[in-house]
CSV table of C-alpha atoms in Angstrom, one decimal:
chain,number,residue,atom,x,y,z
X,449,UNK,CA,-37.1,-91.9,-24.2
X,450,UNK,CA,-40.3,-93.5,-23.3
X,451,UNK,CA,-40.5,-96.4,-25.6
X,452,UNK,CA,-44.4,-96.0,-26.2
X,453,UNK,CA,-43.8,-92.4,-27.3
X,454,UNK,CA,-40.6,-93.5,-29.0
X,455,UNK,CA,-43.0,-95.7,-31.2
X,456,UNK,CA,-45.6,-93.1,-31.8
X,457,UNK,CA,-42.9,-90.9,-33.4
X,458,UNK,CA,-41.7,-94.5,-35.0
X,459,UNK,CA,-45.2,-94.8,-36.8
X,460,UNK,CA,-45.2,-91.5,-37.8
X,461,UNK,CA,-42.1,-90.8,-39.2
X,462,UNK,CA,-41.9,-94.5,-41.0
X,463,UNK,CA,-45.2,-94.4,-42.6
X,464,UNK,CA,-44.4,-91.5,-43.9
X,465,UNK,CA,-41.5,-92.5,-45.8
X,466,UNK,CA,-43.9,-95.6,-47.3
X,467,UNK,CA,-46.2,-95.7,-50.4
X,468,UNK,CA,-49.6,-97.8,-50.4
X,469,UNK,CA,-50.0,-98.7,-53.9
X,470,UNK,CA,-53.8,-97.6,-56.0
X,471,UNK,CA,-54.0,-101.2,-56.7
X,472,UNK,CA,-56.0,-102.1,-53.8
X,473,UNK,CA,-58.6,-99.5,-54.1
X,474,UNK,CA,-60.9,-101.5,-56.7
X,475,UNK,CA,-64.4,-100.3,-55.8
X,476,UNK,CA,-65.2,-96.9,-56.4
X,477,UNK,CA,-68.1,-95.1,-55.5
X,478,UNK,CA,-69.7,-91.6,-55.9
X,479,UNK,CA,-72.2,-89.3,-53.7
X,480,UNK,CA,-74.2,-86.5,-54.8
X,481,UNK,CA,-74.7,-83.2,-53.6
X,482,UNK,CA,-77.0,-84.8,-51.4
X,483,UNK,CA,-77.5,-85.6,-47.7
X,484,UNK,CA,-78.7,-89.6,-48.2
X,485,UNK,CA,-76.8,-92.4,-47.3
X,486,UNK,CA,-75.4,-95.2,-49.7
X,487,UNK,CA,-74.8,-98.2,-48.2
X,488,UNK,CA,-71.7,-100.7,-49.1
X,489,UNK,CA,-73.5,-104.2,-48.6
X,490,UNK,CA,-73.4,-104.8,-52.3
X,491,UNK,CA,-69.7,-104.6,-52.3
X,492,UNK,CA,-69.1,-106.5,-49.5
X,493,UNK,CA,-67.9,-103.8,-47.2
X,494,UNK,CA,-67.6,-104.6,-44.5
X,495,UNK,CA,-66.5,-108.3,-44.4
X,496,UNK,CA,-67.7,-110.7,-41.5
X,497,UNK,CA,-66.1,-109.9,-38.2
X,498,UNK,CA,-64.2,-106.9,-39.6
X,499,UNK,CA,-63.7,-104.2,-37.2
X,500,UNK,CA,-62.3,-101.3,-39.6
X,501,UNK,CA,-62.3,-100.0,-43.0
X,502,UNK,CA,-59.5,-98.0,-44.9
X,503,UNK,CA,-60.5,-95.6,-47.4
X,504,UNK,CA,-60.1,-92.9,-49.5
X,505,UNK,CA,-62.6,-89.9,-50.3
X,506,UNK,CA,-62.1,-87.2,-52.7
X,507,UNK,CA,-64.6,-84.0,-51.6
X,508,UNK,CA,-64.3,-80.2,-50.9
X,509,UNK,CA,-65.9,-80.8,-47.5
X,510,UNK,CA,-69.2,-83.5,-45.5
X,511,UNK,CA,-68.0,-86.3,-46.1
X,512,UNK,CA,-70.4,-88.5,-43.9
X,513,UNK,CA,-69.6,-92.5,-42.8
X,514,UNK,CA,-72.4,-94.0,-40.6
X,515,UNK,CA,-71.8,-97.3,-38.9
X,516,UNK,CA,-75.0,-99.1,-38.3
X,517,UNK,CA,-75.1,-102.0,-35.7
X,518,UNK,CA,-77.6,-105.0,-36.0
X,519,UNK,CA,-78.5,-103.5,-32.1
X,520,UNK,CA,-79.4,-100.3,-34.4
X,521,UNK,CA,-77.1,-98.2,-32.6
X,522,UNK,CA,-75.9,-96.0,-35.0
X,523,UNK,CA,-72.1,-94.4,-34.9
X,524,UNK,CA,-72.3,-90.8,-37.6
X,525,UNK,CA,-68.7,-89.9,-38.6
X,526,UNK,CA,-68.5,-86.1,-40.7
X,527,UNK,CA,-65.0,-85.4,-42.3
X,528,UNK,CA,-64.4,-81.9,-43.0
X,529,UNK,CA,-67.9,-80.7,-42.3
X,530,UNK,CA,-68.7,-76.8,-41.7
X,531,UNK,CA,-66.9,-76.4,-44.6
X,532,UNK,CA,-63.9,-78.4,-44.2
X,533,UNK,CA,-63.0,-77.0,-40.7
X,534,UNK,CA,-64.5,-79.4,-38.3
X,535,UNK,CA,-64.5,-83.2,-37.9
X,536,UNK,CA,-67.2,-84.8,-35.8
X,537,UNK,CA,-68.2,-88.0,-34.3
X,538,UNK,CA,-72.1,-88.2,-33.2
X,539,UNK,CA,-74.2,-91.4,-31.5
X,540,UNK,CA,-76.7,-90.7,-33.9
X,541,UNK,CA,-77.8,-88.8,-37.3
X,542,UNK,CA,-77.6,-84.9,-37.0
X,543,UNK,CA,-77.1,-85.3,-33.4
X,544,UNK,CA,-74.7,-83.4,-31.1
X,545,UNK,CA,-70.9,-83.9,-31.6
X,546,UNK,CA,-69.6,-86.1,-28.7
X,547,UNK,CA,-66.0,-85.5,-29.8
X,548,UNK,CA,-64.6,-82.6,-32.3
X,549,UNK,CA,-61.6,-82.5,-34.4
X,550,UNK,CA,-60.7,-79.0,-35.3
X,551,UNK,CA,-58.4,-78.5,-38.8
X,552,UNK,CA,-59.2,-79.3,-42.5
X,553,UNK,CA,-59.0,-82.6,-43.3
X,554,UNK,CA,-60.1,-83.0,-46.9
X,555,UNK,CA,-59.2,-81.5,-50.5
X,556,UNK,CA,-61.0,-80.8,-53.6
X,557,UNK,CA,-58.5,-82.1,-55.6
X,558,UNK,CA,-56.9,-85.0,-54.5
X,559,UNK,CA,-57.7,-87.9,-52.4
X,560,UNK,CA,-57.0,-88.3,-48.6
X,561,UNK,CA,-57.1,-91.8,-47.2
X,562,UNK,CA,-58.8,-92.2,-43.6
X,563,UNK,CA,-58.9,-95.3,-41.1
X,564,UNK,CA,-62.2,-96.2,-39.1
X,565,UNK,CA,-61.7,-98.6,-36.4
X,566,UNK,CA,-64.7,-100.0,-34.2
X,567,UNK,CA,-62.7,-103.0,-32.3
X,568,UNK,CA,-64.2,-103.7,-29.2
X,569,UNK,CA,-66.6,-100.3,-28.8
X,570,UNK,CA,-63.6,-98.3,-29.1
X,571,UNK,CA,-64.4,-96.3,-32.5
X,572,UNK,CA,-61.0,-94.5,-33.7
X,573,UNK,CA,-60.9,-92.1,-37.1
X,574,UNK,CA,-57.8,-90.8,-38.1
X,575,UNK,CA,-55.6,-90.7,-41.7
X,576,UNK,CA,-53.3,-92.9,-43.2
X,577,UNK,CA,-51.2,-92.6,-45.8
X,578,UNK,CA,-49.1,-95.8,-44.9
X,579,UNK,CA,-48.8,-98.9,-46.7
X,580,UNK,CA,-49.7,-100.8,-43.2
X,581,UNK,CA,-53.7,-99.2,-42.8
X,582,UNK,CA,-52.1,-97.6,-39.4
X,583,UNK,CA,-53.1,-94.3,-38.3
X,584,UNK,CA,-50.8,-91.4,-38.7
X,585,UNK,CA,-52.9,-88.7,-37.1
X,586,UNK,CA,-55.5,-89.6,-35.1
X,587,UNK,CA,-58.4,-87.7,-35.5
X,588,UNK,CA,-62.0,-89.1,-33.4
X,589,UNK,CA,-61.4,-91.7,-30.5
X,590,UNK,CA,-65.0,-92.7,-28.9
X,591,UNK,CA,-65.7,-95.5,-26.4
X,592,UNK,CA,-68.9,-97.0,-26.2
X,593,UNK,CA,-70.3,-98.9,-23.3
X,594,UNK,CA,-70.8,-102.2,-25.7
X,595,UNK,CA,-69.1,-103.3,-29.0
X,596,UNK,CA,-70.9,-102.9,-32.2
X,597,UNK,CA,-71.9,-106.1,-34.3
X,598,UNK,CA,-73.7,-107.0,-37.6
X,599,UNK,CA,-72.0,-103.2,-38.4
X,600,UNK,CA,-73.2,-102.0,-42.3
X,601,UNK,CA,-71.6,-99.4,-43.5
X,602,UNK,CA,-73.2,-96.1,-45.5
X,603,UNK,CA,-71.3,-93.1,-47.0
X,604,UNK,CA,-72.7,-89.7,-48.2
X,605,UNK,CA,-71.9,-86.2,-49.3
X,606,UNK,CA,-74.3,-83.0,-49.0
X,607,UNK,CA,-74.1,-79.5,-48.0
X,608,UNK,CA,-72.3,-78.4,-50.9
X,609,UNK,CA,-70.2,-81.1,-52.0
X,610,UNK,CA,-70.4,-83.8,-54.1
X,611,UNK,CA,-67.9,-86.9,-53.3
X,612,UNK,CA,-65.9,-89.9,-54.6
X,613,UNK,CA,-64.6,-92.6,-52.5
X,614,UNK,CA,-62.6,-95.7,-53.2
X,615,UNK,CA,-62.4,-98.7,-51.0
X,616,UNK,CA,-60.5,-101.9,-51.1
X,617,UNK,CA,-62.2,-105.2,-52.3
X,618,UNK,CA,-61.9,-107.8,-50.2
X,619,UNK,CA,-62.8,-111.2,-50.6
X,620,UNK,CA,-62.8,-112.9,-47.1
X,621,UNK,CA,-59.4,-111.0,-46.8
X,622,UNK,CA,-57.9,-113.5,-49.2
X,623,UNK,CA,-59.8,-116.3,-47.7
X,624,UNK,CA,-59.9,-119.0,-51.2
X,625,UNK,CA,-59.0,-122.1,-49.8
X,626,UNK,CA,-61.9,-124.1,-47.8
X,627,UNK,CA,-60.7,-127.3,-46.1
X,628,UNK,CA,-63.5,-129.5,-44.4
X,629,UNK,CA,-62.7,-132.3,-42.0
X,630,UNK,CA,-64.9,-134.5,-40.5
X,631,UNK,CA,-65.8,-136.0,-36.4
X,632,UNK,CA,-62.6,-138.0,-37.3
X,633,UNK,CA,-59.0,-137.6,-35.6
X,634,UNK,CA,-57.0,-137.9,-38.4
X,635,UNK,CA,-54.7,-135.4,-40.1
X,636,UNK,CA,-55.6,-133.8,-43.5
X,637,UNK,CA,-52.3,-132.4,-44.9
X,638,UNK,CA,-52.4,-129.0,-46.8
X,639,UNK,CA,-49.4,-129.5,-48.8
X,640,UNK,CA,-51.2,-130.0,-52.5
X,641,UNK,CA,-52.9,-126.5,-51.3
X,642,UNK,CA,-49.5,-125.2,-51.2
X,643,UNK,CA,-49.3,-124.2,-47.5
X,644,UNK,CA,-47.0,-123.7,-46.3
X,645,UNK,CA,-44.9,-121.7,-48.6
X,646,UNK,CA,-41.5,-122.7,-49.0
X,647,UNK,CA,-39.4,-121.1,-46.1
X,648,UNK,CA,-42.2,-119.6,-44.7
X,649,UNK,CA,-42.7,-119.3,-40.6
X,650,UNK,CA,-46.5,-118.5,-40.2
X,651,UNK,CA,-49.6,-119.5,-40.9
X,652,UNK,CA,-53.1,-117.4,-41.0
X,653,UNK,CA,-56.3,-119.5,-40.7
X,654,UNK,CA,-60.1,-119.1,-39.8
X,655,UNK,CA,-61.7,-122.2,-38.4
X,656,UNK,CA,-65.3,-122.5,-37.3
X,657,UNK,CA,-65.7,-125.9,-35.2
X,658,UNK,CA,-67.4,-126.6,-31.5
X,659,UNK,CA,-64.0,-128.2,-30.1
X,660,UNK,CA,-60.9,-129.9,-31.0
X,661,UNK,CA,-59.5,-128.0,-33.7
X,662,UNK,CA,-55.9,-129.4,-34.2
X,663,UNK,CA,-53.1,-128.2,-36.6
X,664,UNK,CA,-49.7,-130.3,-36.6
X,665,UNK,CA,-46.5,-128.9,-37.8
X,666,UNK,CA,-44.5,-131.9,-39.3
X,667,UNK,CA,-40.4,-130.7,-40.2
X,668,UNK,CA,-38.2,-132.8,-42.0
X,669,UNK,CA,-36.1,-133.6,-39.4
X,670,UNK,CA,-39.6,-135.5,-37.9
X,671,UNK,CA,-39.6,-132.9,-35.0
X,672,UNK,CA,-43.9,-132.8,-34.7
X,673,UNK,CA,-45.4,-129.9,-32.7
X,674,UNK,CA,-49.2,-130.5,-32.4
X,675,UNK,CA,-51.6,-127.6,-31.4
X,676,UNK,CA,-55.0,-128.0,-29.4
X,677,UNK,CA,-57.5,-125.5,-30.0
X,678,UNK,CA,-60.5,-126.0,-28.1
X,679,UNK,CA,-60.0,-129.1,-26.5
X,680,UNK,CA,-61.5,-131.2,-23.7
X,681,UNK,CA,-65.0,-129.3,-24.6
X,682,UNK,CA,-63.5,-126.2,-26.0
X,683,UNK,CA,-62.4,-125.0,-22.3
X,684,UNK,CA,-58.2,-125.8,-22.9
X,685,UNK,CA,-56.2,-125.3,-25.4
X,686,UNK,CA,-52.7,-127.0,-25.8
X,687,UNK,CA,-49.0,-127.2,-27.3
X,688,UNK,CA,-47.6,-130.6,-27.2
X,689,UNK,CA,-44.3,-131.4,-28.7
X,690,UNK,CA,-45.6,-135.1,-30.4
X,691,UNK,CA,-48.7,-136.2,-31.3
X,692,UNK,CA,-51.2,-137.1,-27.8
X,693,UNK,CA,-48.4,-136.4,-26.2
X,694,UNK,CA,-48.3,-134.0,-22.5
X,695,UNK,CA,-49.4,-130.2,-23.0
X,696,UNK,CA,-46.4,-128.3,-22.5
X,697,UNK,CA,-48.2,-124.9,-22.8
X,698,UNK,CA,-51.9,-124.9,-22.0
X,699,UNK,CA,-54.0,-122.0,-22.3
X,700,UNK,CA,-57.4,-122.1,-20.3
X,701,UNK,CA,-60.6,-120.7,-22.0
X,702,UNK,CA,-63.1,-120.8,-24.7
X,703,UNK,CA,-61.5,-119.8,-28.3
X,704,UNK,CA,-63.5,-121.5,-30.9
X,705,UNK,CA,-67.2,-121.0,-31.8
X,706,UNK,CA,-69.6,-123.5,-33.5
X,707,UNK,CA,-71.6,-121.1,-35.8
X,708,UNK,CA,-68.7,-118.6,-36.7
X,709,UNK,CA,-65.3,-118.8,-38.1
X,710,UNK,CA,-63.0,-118.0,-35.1
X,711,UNK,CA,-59.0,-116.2,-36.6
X,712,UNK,CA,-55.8,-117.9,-35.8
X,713,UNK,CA,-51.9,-116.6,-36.4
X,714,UNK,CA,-49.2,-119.4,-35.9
X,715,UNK,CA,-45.9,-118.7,-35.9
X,716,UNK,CA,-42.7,-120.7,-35.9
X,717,UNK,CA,-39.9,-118.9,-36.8
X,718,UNK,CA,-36.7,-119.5,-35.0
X,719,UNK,CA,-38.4,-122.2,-33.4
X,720,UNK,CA,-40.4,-120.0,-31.3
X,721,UNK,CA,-44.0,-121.5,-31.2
X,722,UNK,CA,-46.4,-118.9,-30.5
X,723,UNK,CA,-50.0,-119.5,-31.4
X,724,UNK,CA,-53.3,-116.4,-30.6
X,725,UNK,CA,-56.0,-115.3,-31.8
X,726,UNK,CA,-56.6,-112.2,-34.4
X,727,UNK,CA,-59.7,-110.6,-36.0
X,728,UNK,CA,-57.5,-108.3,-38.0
X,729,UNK,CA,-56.9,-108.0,-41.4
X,730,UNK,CA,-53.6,-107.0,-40.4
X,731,UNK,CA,-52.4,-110.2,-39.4
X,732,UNK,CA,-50.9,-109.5,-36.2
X,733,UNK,CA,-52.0,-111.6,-32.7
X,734,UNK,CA,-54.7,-110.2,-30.6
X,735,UNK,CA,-54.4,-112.4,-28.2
X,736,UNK,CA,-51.3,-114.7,-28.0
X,737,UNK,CA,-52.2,-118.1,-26.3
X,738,UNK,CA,-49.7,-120.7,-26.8
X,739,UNK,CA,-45.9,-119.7,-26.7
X,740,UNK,CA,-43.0,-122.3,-26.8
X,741,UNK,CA,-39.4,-121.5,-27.3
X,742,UNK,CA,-38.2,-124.9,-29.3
X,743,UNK,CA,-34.1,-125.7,-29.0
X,744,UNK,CA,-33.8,-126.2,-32.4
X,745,UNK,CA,-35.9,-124.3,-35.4
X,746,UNK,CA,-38.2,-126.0,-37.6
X,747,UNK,CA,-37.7,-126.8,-41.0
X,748,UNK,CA,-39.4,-128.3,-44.6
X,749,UNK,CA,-42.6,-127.8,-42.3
X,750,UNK,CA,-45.7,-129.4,-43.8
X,751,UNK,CA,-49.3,-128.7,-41.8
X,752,UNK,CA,-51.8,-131.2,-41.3
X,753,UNK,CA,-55.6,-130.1,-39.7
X,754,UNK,CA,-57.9,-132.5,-38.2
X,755,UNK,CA,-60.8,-132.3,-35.8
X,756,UNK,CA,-62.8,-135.1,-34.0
X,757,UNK,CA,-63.6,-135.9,-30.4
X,758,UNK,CA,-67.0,-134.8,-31.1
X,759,UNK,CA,-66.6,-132.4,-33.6
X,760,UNK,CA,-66.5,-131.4,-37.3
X,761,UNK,CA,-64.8,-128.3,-39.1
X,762,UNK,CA,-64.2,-125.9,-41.8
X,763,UNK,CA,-61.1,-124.2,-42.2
X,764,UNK,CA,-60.3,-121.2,-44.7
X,765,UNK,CA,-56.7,-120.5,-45.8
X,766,UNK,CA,-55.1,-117.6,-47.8
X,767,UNK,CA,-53.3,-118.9,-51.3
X,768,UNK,CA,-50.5,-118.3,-51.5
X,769,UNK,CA,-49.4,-115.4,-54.1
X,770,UNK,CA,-47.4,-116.5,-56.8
X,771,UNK,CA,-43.8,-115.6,-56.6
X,772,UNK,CA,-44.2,-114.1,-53.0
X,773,UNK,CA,-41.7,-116.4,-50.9
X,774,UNK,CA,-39.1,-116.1,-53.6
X,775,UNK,CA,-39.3,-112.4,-54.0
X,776,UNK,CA,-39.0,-111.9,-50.2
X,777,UNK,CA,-36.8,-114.6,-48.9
X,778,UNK,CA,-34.3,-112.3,-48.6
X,779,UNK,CA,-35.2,-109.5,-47.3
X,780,UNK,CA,-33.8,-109.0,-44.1
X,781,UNK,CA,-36.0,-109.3,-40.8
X,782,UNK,CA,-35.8,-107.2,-37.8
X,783,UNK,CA,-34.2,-110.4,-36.1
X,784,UNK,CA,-31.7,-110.6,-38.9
X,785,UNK,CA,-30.6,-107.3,-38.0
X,786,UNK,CA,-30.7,-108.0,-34.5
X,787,UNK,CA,-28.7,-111.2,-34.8
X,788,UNK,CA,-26.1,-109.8,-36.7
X,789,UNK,CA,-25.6,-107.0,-35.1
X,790,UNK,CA,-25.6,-108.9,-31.5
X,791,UNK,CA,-22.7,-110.6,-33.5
X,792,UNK,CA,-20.6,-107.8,-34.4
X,793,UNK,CA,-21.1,-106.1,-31.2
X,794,UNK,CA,-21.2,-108.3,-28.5
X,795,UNK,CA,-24.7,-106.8,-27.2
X,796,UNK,CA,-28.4,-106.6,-27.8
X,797,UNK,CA,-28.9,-103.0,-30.5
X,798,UNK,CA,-31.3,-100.2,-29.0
X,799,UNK,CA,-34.6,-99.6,-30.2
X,800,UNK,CA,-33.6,-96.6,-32.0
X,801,UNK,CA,-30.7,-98.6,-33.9
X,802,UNK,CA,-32.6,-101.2,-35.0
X,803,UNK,CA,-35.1,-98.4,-36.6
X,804,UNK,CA,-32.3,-96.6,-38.3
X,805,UNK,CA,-31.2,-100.0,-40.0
X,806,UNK,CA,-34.8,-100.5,-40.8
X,807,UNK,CA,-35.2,-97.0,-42.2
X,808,UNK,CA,-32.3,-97.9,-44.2
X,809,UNK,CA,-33.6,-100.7,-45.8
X,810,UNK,CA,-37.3,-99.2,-46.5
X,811,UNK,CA,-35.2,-96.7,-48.7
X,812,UNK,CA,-33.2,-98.9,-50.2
X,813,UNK,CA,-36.5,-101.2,-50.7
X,814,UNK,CA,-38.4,-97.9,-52.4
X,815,UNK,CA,-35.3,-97.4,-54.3
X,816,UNK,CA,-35.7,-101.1,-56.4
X,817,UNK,CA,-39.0,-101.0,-56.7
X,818,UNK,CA,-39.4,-103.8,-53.7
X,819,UNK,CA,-42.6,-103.4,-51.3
X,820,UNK,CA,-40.7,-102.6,-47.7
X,821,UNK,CA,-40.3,-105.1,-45.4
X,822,UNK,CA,-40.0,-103.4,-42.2
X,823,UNK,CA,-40.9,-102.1,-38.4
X,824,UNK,CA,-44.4,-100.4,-38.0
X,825,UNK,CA,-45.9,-101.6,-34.9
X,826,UNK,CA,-49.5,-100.2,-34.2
X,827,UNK,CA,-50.1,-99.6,-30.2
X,828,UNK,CA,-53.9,-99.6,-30.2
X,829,UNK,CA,-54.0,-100.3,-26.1
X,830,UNK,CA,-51.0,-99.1,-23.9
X,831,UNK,CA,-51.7,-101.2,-21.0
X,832,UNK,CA,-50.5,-103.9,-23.5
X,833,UNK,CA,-46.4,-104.5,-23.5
X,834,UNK,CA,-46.4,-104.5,-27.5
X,835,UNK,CA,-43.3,-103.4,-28.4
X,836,UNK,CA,-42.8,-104.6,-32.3
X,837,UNK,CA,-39.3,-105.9,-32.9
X,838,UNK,CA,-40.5,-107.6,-36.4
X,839,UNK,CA,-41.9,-107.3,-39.0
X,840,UNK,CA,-43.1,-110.1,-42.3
X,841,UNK,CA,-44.8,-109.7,-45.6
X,842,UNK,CA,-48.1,-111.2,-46.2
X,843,UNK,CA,-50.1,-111.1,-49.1
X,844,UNK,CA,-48.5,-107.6,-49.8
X,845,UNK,CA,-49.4,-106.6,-46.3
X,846,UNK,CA,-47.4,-105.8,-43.3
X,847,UNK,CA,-48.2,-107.8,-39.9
X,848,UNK,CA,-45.9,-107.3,-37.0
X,849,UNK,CA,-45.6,-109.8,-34.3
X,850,UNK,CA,-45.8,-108.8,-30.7
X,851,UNK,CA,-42.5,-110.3,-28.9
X,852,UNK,CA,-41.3,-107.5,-26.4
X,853,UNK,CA,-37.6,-106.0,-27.2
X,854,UNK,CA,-35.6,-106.6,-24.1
């Protein structure tokens, strides 16, 4: 089977199986009977340099989503409109339909949840009903010439129906640690901020700095592995295993920005370093940089952050949620699986193997009451060889990382 289709069906038939808990949907909002839009500023939707927004709307049929770009281009989105039977996608207000979806899509009654997506110009609509924000049916997919920025959102009702619609709150996405360090090469360590969580093998950050933003990873056994982002002017960034020592991975290009915060993923688990860039709330690497196999894995990691060289910084960190690392530390990870089961076997497991044990345990994690820990890759570009062969927990969301399953 091809494996991109075999990961379509994967998505599909896995999210299906999952529950996304009310609890997230915080802000609620109602539309009239009438064809005017309310915009979500005031509730801080959408959040800097977010590039999607998951939802649910409750309406016999219109509901309307505009995206409005500082550039005043204007994306107009209608769910269920001609009375629930036609879904439409339009480059500006009441203006033809550039791309159709043909089926009802709404309900009186109960809620549906949708998925907007404008990453990079490329604006995607579809529904969810996963616990991940991926789509399960896509609905719209539109490219425009040039990416939307500064996007506000509005939402609206009309033509014979009145609406409610609830929405996540986010707060920086969880963003509630702030970290300034000076033009000053000298480590500031971020254990009293509790980061990094006990046994934990990943680290989510947003820095904004000109150059030079460094991050050490200290273990107990005194093994150091310092990361360059932005160096030698913001033009090379750089993985050396001890502090100024050689770069042993070096990735060429501009990555930080002096008037915006720039999002960084790194991992360490099983001593694979891999450090990239993300600008999703998901979690999971955009753009992977830096990536260095270790011999040995890490352990009792602390993280220090420094700039210099020229250079100040502020850094944002997620706290860590009380009780999370204990209540996950054993949950079994698709390499867990794949480890043992290389054990017992003598050979690497199939793709569709390692879903069946993951199936298995999303049941068994429903079952107890636990939030599943398991494979749900999302494939948003297929000329990118992102085959997900893991999955972690973060913050009660599920980020996959992006090695490819051999």
């Amino acid at each position: 089977m091809n494996v991109y289709l075999f990961f379509e069906v994967l998505i599909l038939c896995y999210c299906m199986v999952s529950t996304r808990s009310e609890a997230g949907y915080t802000i609620q909002v109602s539309t009239a009977d009438l064809y005017q839009y309310r915009y979500l500023t005031n509730y801080g939707i959408p959040t800097p340099n977010s590039t999607h927004m998951l939802f649910r709307v409750r309406a016999c049929n219109d509901a309307h989503v505009i995206l409005r770009s500082s550039g005043k281009k204007e994306i107009e989105i209608v769910l269920g409109g001609w009375n629930n039977t036609i879904s439409c996608l339009r480059t500006k207000v009441q203006g033809p339909c550039h791309r159709k979806y043909n089926g009802r899509v709404l309900n009186c009654k109960s809620y549906e949840e949708f998925l907007i997506s404008w990453k990079d110009g490329r604006i995607m609509v579809g529904k969810t009903n996963s616990e991940f924000g991926s789509f399960r049916d896509l609905l719209l997919e539109y490219q425009l010439r040039k990416p939307l920025s500064g996007v506000k959102i509005g939402v609206s009702t009309g033509f014979g129906a009145a609406g409610k619609w609830m929405f996540e709150a986010r707060s920086e996405a969880g963003y509630s640690i702030q970290v300034s360090t000076a033009d000053l090469y000298q480590y500031r360590y971020l254990t009293n901020y509790g980061i990094p969580t006990p046994n934990s093998t990943h680290m989510l950050f947003r820095v904004r700095a000109c150059n030079d933003a460094h991050v050490i990873l200290r273990s107990s056994g005194k093994k150091e592995i310092e990361i360059v982002l932005g160096g030698w002017n913001n033009t090379i960034s750089c993985l050396r295993t001890k502090v100024q020592g050689p770069c042993h991975r070096k990735y060429n290009g501009r990555v930080l920005n002096c008037k915006s915060y720039e999002e960084f993923l790194i991992s360490w688990m099983d001593g694979r370093i891999m450090v990239g860039k993300t600008n999703s709330e998901f979690g999971s690497f955009r753009d992977l940089l830096l990536d260095y196999q270790l011999r040995k894995p890490l352990s009792g990691v602390q993280i220090g952050v420094s700039t210099g060289f020229g250079a100040s910084g502020k850094w944002m960190f997620i706290a860590p949620a009380a009780g999370f690392e204990r209540r996950f530390k054993n949950s079994p990870t698709m390499l867990d699986r794949q480890r043992n089961y290389s054990q017992r076997h003598n050979s690497q497991p199939s793709v569709e193997e390692i879903f069946q044990a993951d199936m298995d345990y999303t049941r068994m994690s429903i079952k107890y009451g636990d939030i599943p820990c398991s494979l749900c890759c999302i494939l948003p570009d297929r000329t990118k060889q992102y085959d997900c062969v893991q999955m972690y927990c973060l913050n009660r969301k599920h980020t996959c990382k992006n090695p490819v399953l051999k």
